[in-house]
Amino acid sequence: MVSKVLPLLRVAGRKMIMRAAMTAILSRALPVKTSVRRKAILLAGALSAGFASPAGAADILRGSYVTSPQYYQWDGFYAGGQAGYTNIDVKFGNATQPLTDYILRNSTIQDNVSGWTTLPNGSTNGASYGGFIGYNWQWDDVVVGVEANYSHMSLSKSASDSLGRSFIDNAGALPGYNYNYSVLVSGSSTVKLTDLATFRARAGWAVGSLLPYAFLGFAVARADVTTTASVSGNLNAVCDGSVTPCTNFGGPLNLTGPQSVSRKGVFTYGGSIGLGFDWALSQNLFVRGEWELVQLQDIEGIDLRINTARAAVGVKF
């Protein structure tokens, strides 16, 4: 209301000032006849009305000026480069199992030892970098798209440990004897992740120049793996007194020597989810921030979970 009244007051003020000025001029110029002076005053009023600024009236008709929000088109092809910080949670629990199974193959104690978790879990972190390319479709504020995303890194983690246990296993034991085993499993393993690619479906909601989004995708990774394992132990056969003669016996187990496996460029697959935002700096340039979680299938018995925070710069074509 005030914004409309103020222009009216400005116009009225101009009219009054111009009318007073012209009246004073004409009064001095025509001092003799009152009728002529009266006509001059009426003429001054008409002229002041005619000279009133049309801009004031235009302001009243137009109203307050409101800036329209900037609208950014997200549809089309885009590509960019990125850098990130990656953390990998590594579970080595089953890394030595294939090797211990081989060492104990066809033995009566294989099932007892096979499931032992020898190596501890751990994590590693560091820098990653790469690029992305994708395509968006936009309907009003809704934006959906597909994207291929690649990151290179050189992150490795190692673990080594031993586990020893004693147990009774009478499978294959002589009548009247209990077979007591003491077994020690030792192992070590190293995994190095070098490449990670995800193929995503994205969905977002445009808010001006900002595009928050979520994505779900398929992941493929490449890694180098090296694992070694050894098994040693003793058998102590104890007579229970039900047979004659009753003599205890025992000695070292006759087992295959240490085993190892080393594989370069092993591919594994999994899934990815994440959240992020694109922020348009112009119609063709944007910056990005995002978080991604990738869960991979185990590589030679090693389980990998990858968390990455990224910053990126992209160009829309």
Tab-separated table of C-alpha atoms in Angstrom:
chain	number	residue	atom	x	y	z
A	1	MET	CA	0.000	0.000	0.000
A	2	VAL	CA	2.776	2.416	0.957
A	3	SER	CA	4.647	1.616	-2.271
A	4	LYS	CA	1.616	2.835	-4.286
A	5	VAL	CA	0.878	5.965	-2.200
A	6	LEU	CA	4.429	7.374	-2.315
A	7	PRO	CA	4.442	7.853	-6.140
A	8	LEU	CA	1.106	9.748	-5.863
A	9	LEU	CA	2.577	12.090	-3.274
A	10	ARG	CA	5.622	12.728	-5.486
A	11	VAL	CA	3.420	13.660	-8.480
A	12	ALA	CA	1.213	15.938	-6.378
A	13	GLY	CA	4.258	17.674	-4.915
A	14	ARG	CA	5.685	18.417	-8.352
A	15	LYS	CA	2.360	19.910	-9.477
A	16	MET	CA	2.107	22.226	-6.468
A	17	ILE	CA	5.689	23.495	-6.830
A	18	MET	CA	5.351	24.178	-10.574
A	19	ARG	CA	1.958	25.855	-10.120
A	20	ALA	CA	3.261	28.172	-7.392
A	21	ALA	CA	6.319	29.107	-9.433
A	22	MET	CA	4.404	29.902	-12.622
A	23	THR	CA	1.750	31.824	-10.698
A	24	ALA	CA	4.388	34.041	-9.092
A	25	ILE	CA	6.009	34.732	-12.454
A	26	LEU	CA	2.749	35.605	-14.189
A	27	SER	CA	1.575	37.744	-11.246
A	28	ARG	CA	4.619	39.968	-11.541
A	29	ALA	CA	4.456	40.055	-15.318
A	30	LEU	CA	0.722	40.996	-15.349
A	31	PRO	CA	0.125	43.240	-12.299
A	32	VAL	CA	-2.642	45.463	-13.753
A	33	LYS	CA	-5.791	43.540	-14.563
A	34	THR	CA	-7.141	41.055	-12.063
A	35	SER	CA	-9.082	39.117	-14.718
A	36	VAL	CA	-5.976	38.620	-16.785
A	37	ARG	CA	-4.060	37.535	-13.710
A	38	ARG	CA	-6.774	34.979	-12.862
A	39	LYS	CA	-6.578	33.540	-16.368
A	40	ALA	CA	-2.807	33.293	-16.053
A	41	ILE	CA	-3.112	31.373	-12.801
A	42	LEU	CA	-5.496	28.891	-14.443
A	43	LEU	CA	-3.075	28.541	-17.346
A	44	ALA	CA	-0.215	27.815	-14.904
A	45	GLY	CA	-2.225	25.057	-13.272
A	46	ALA	CA	-2.953	23.461	-16.626
A	47	LEU	CA	0.674	23.660	-17.672
A	48	SER	CA	1.875	22.152	-14.395
A	49	ALA	CA	-0.496	19.238	-14.875
A	50	GLY	CA	0.809	18.770	-18.393
A	51	PHE	CA	4.429	18.893	-17.268
A	52	ALA	CA	3.892	16.282	-14.544
A	53	SER	CA	6.292	13.385	-15.027
A	54	PRO	CA	4.717	10.391	-16.803
A	55	ALA	CA	7.228	8.178	-15.008
A	56	GLY	CA	5.347	8.586	-11.730
A	57	ALA	CA	2.111	7.436	-13.292
A	58	ALA	CA	3.923	4.597	-14.957
A	59	ASP	CA	5.306	3.563	-11.569
A	60	ILE	CA	1.797	3.375	-10.190
A	61	LEU	CA	0.518	1.259	-13.065
A	62	ARG	CA	3.535	-1.023	-13.130
A	63	GLY	CA	3.752	-1.708	-9.376
A	64	SER	CA	6.828	-3.087	-7.577
A	65	TYR	CA	9.523	-4.658	-9.765
A	66	VAL	CA	10.160	-8.342	-8.916
A	67	THR	CA	13.213	-10.180	-10.262
A	68	SER	CA	12.249	-13.503	-11.862
A	69	PRO	CA	14.231	-16.550	-10.616
A	70	GLN	CA	17.005	-17.888	-12.849
A	71	TYR	CA	16.108	-21.176	-14.519
A	72	TYR	CA	18.857	-23.676	-15.373
A	73	GLN	CA	18.446	-26.411	-17.961
A	74	TRP	CA	19.996	-29.691	-16.750
A	75	ASP	CA	18.995	-31.901	-19.681
A	76	GLY	CA	21.563	-33.128	-22.179
A	77	PHE	CA	25.064	-34.588	-22.165
A	78	TYR	CA	27.658	-33.640	-19.569
A	79	ALA	CA	31.161	-34.714	-18.502
A	80	GLY	CA	33.766	-33.731	-15.946
A	81	GLY	CA	36.745	-34.542	-13.750
A	82	GLN	CA	36.780	-35.387	-10.053
A	83	ALA	CA	39.008	-35.917	-7.020
A	84	GLY	CA	38.075	-37.712	-3.824
A	85	TYR	CA	39.027	-39.212	-0.498
A	86	THR	CA	38.389	-42.964	-0.278
A	87	ASN	CA	38.177	-45.229	2.769
A	88	ILE	CA	38.155	-49.027	2.341
A	89	ASP	CA	37.002	-51.410	5.075
A	90	VAL	CA	38.727	-54.773	4.537
A	91	LYS	CA	37.575	-58.076	6.029
A	92	PHE	CA	40.275	-60.741	5.667
A	93	GLY	CA	38.304	-63.373	7.599
A	94	ASN	CA	38.076	-65.991	4.822
A	95	ALA	CA	41.254	-65.104	2.922
A	96	THR	CA	43.242	-68.159	4.060
A	97	GLN	CA	40.382	-70.682	3.854
A	98	PRO	CA	40.992	-71.887	0.267
A	99	LEU	CA	44.665	-72.474	1.081
A	100	THR	CA	44.058	-74.305	4.372
A	101	ASP	CA	41.431	-76.438	2.630
A	102	TYR	CA	44.040	-77.435	0.095
A	103	ILE	CA	46.647	-78.218	2.762
A	104	LEU	CA	44.164	-80.351	4.752
A	105	ARG	CA	42.392	-81.887	1.750
A	106	ASN	CA	41.087	-85.418	2.291
A	107	SER	CA	42.099	-85.352	5.970
A	108	THR	CA	39.797	-86.130	8.884
A	109	ILE	CA	40.373	-82.704	10.472
A	110	GLN	CA	39.646	-80.559	7.394
A	111	ASP	CA	36.123	-79.654	8.496
A	112	ASN	CA	37.331	-78.672	11.978
A	113	VAL	CA	39.974	-76.246	10.714
A	114	SER	CA	38.483	-74.936	7.455
A	115	GLY	CA	36.201	-72.316	9.009
A	116	TRP	CA	38.784	-70.709	11.283
A	117	THR	CA	39.042	-66.930	10.966
A	118	THR	CA	42.774	-66.395	11.027
A	119	LEU	CA	43.345	-62.811	9.892
A	120	PRO	CA	42.006	-59.600	11.509
A	121	ASN	CA	39.988	-56.916	9.750
A	122	GLY	CA	41.372	-53.490	8.915
A	123	SER	CA	40.928	-50.343	6.845
A	124	THR	CA	42.933	-48.067	4.598
A	125	ASN	CA	42.305	-44.649	3.041
A	126	GLY	CA	43.756	-42.159	0.615
A	127	ALA	CA	43.215	-40.044	-2.486
A	128	SER	CA	41.375	-41.066	-5.642
A	129	TYR	CA	40.751	-39.257	-8.921
A	130	GLY	CA	38.940	-39.819	-12.196
A	131	GLY	CA	36.098	-38.607	-14.383
A	132	PHE	CA	32.472	-39.059	-15.354
A	133	ILE	CA	30.118	-38.748	-18.318
A	134	GLY	CA	26.341	-38.858	-18.381
A	135	TYR	CA	23.016	-37.726	-19.803
A	136	ASN	CA	20.039	-36.037	-18.104
A	137	TRP	CA	16.357	-35.779	-18.957
A	138	GLN	CA	14.335	-32.955	-17.361
A	139	TRP	CA	10.593	-32.476	-16.806
A	140	ASP	CA	9.942	-29.176	-15.022
A	141	ASP	CA	11.948	-29.551	-11.777
A	142	VAL	CA	12.383	-33.335	-12.018
A	143	VAL	CA	15.716	-34.513	-13.433
A	144	VAL	CA	16.636	-38.155	-14.124
A	145	GLY	CA	19.685	-39.515	-15.869
A	146	VAL	CA	22.354	-42.151	-16.353
A	147	GLU	CA	26.063	-41.798	-15.634
A	148	ALA	CA	29.331	-43.716	-15.930
A	149	ASN	CA	31.818	-42.819	-13.191
A	150	TYR	CA	35.472	-43.923	-12.906
A	151	SER	CA	38.058	-43.499	-10.123
A	152	HIS	CA	41.689	-44.576	-9.973
A	153	MET	CA	43.482	-45.177	-6.675
A	154	SER	CA	46.374	-47.102	-5.174
A	155	LEU	CA	45.173	-48.228	-1.746
A	156	SER	CA	46.493	-51.385	-0.101
A	157	LYS	CA	45.999	-53.177	3.206
A	158	SER	CA	47.858	-56.140	4.723
A	159	ALA	CA	47.184	-58.471	7.632
A	160	SER	CA	48.991	-61.415	9.216
A	161	ASP	CA	48.237	-63.593	12.239
A	162	SER	CA	48.173	-67.127	13.654
A	163	LEU	CA	45.485	-69.156	15.387
A	164	GLY	CA	46.033	-72.329	17.385
A	165	ARG	CA	43.474	-74.707	18.896
A	166	SER	CA	43.222	-78.178	20.400
A	167	PHE	CA	40.306	-80.512	19.785
A	168	ILE	CA	39.297	-84.189	19.774
A	169	ASP	CA	38.330	-85.785	16.486
A	170	ASN	CA	37.865	-89.549	16.542
A	171	ALA	CA	36.934	-89.873	12.906
A	172	GLY	CA	39.351	-92.521	11.655
A	173	ALA	CA	40.679	-93.248	15.164
A	174	LEU	CA	41.712	-96.749	16.197
A	175	PRO	CA	39.252	-98.581	18.466
A	176	GLY	CA	39.873	-97.734	22.123
A	177	TYR	CA	41.714	-94.480	21.358
A	178	ASN	CA	40.865	-90.780	21.492
A	179	TYR	CA	42.683	-88.622	18.956
A	180	ASN	CA	43.701	-85.260	20.418
A	181	TYR	CA	44.884	-82.702	17.855
A	182	SER	CA	46.822	-79.481	18.406
A	183	VAL	CA	46.740	-77.379	15.214
A	184	LEU	CA	48.276	-73.988	14.356
A	185	VAL	CA	47.177	-72.027	11.270
A	186	SER	CA	49.335	-69.067	10.170
A	187	GLY	CA	48.552	-66.718	7.321
A	188	SER	CA	49.071	-63.339	5.702
A	189	SER	CA	47.254	-61.432	2.993
A	190	THR	CA	47.542	-58.170	1.052
A	191	VAL	CA	44.938	-56.516	-1.158
A	192	LYS	CA	45.530	-53.456	-3.339
A	193	LEU	CA	42.590	-51.683	-5.001
A	194	THR	CA	43.496	-49.826	-8.198
A	195	ASP	CA	40.335	-49.102	-10.202
A	196	LEU	CA	36.643	-48.565	-9.478
A	197	ALA	CA	33.856	-47.876	-11.988
A	198	THR	CA	30.146	-47.430	-11.322
A	199	PHE	CA	27.230	-47.235	-13.749
A	200	ARG	CA	24.407	-45.275	-12.163
A	201	ALA	CA	20.795	-44.282	-12.493
A	202	ARG	CA	20.287	-40.789	-11.027
A	203	ALA	CA	17.216	-38.852	-9.891
A	204	GLY	CA	17.162	-35.268	-8.637
A	205	TRP	CA	15.011	-32.195	-7.998
A	206	ALA	CA	16.162	-28.865	-9.451
A	207	VAL	CA	16.005	-25.886	-7.072
A	208	GLY	CA	17.165	-22.875	-9.057
A	209	SER	CA	20.807	-23.485	-9.906
A	210	LEU	CA	21.094	-26.368	-7.389
A	211	LEU	CA	20.385	-30.020	-8.231
A	212	PRO	CA	20.345	-32.385	-5.221
A	213	TYR	CA	20.302	-36.019	-6.359
A	214	ALA	CA	20.471	-39.654	-5.284
A	215	PHE	CA	21.763	-42.599	-7.284
A	216	LEU	CA	21.816	-46.385	-7.401
A	217	GLY	CA	24.197	-48.368	-9.550
A	218	PHE	CA	26.320	-51.333	-10.536
A	219	ALA	CA	30.017	-51.379	-9.575
A	220	VAL	CA	33.075	-53.138	-10.968
A	221	ALA	CA	36.527	-52.975	-9.346
A	222	ARG	CA	40.018	-54.240	-10.063
A	223	ALA	CA	42.534	-55.300	-7.408
A	224	ASP	CA	45.761	-57.212	-6.764
A	225	VAL	CA	45.678	-59.962	-4.107
A	226	THR	CA	48.429	-62.015	-2.449
A	227	THR	CA	47.725	-64.584	0.309
A	228	THR	CA	49.843	-67.234	2.041
A	229	ALA	CA	48.912	-69.883	4.613
A	230	SER	CA	50.519	-72.743	6.488
A	231	VAL	CA	49.188	-75.428	8.837
A	232	SER	CA	51.157	-77.395	11.412
A	233	GLY	CA	50.098	-79.641	14.260
A	234	ASN	CA	50.483	-82.728	16.378
A	235	LEU	CA	48.406	-85.819	17.071
A	236	ASN	CA	48.263	-87.374	20.529
A	237	ALA	CA	46.417	-90.725	20.523
A	238	VAL	CA	45.325	-91.630	24.073
A	239	CYS	CA	44.237	-95.170	24.945
A	240	ASP	CA	41.010	-95.336	26.936
A	241	GLY	CA	41.885	-98.715	28.510
A	242	SER	CA	39.346	-100.732	26.584
A	243	VAL	CA	41.979	-102.523	24.494
A	244	THR	CA	45.095	-104.521	25.228
A	245	PRO	CA	47.843	-103.617	24.865
A	246	CYS	CA	47.003	-99.972	25.686
A	247	THR	CA	49.807	-97.717	24.499
A	248	ASN	CA	49.603	-94.006	23.760
A	249	PHE	CA	51.263	-92.716	20.633
A	250	GLY	CA	51.463	-89.542	18.583
A	251	GLY	CA	53.652	-87.170	16.604
A	252	PRO	CA	53.626	-84.319	14.048
A	253	LEU	CA	50.925	-84.268	11.413
A	254	ASN	CA	52.038	-85.117	7.913
A	255	LEU	CA	50.704	-82.100	6.012
A	256	THR	CA	51.435	-80.262	2.766
A	257	GLY	CA	53.789	-77.295	3.136
A	258	PRO	CA	52.842	-73.595	3.008
A	259	GLN	CA	50.629	-72.504	0.129
A	260	SER	CA	50.265	-69.108	-1.531
A	261	VAL	CA	48.252	-67.403	-4.254
A	262	SER	CA	49.033	-64.154	-6.064
A	263	ARG	CA	46.685	-62.612	-8.608
A	264	LYS	CA	47.032	-59.353	-10.490
A	265	GLY	CA	44.140	-57.366	-11.914
A	266	VAL	CA	41.346	-59.443	-10.380
A	267	PHE	CA	37.876	-58.107	-11.264
A	268	THR	CA	35.025	-58.148	-8.790
A	269	TYR	CA	31.497	-56.745	-8.884
A	270	GLY	CA	28.972	-55.188	-6.554
A	271	GLY	CA	26.503	-52.355	-6.048
A	272	SER	CA	26.671	-48.663	-5.224
A	273	ILE	CA	24.415	-46.044	-3.640
A	274	GLY	CA	25.023	-42.381	-2.911
A	275	LEU	CA	23.877	-38.783	-2.516
A	276	GLY	CA	25.173	-35.544	-3.968
A	277	PHE	CA	24.455	-32.175	-5.551
A	278	ASP	CA	25.345	-30.335	-8.751
A	279	TRP	CA	25.562	-26.524	-8.564
A	280	ALA	CA	25.383	-24.563	-11.806
A	281	LEU	CA	27.861	-21.690	-12.164
A	282	SER	CA	26.588	-20.920	-15.670
A	283	GLN	CA	24.476	-22.615	-18.322
A	284	ASN	CA	27.428	-24.847	-19.271
A	285	LEU	CA	29.590	-25.121	-16.129
A	286	PHE	CA	28.800	-26.756	-12.778
A	287	VAL	CA	30.541	-28.041	-9.657
A	288	ARG	CA	29.667	-31.177	-7.703
A	289	GLY	CA	29.942	-32.709	-4.252
A	290	GLU	CA	28.910	-36.297	-3.485
A	291	TRP	CA	29.237	-39.345	-1.228
A	292	GLU	CA	29.247	-42.920	-2.539
A	293	LEU	CA	29.117	-46.331	-0.829
A	294	VAL	CA	30.209	-49.420	-2.783
A	295	GLN	CA	29.867	-53.008	-1.535
A	296	LEU	CA	31.858	-55.561	-3.537
A	297	GLN	CA	31.747	-59.323	-3.691
A	298	ASP	CA	34.703	-60.963	-1.983
A	299	ILE	CA	38.023	-61.196	-3.828
A	300	GLU	CA	39.798	-64.457	-2.993
A	301	GLY	CA	37.926	-64.535	0.320
A	302	ILE	CA	38.492	-60.810	1.071
A	303	ASP	CA	35.453	-58.553	1.553
A	304	LEU	CA	35.702	-54.854	0.547
A	305	ARG	CA	33.396	-51.951	1.424
A	306	ILE	CA	34.324	-48.560	-0.082
A	307	ASN	CA	33.230	-45.094	1.101
A	308	THR	CA	34.227	-42.093	-1.028
A	309	ALA	CA	33.665	-38.333	-0.720
A	310	ARG	CA	34.233	-36.440	-3.986
A	311	ALA	CA	34.428	-32.935	-5.419
A	312	ALA	CA	34.128	-32.404	-9.168
A	313	VAL	CA	33.882	-29.861	-11.979
A	314	GLY	CA	31.690	-30.587	-14.991
A	315	VAL	CA	30.704	-29.150	-18.361
A	316	LYS	CA	27.261	-29.503	-19.965
A	317	PHE	CA	27.105	-29.766	-23.742
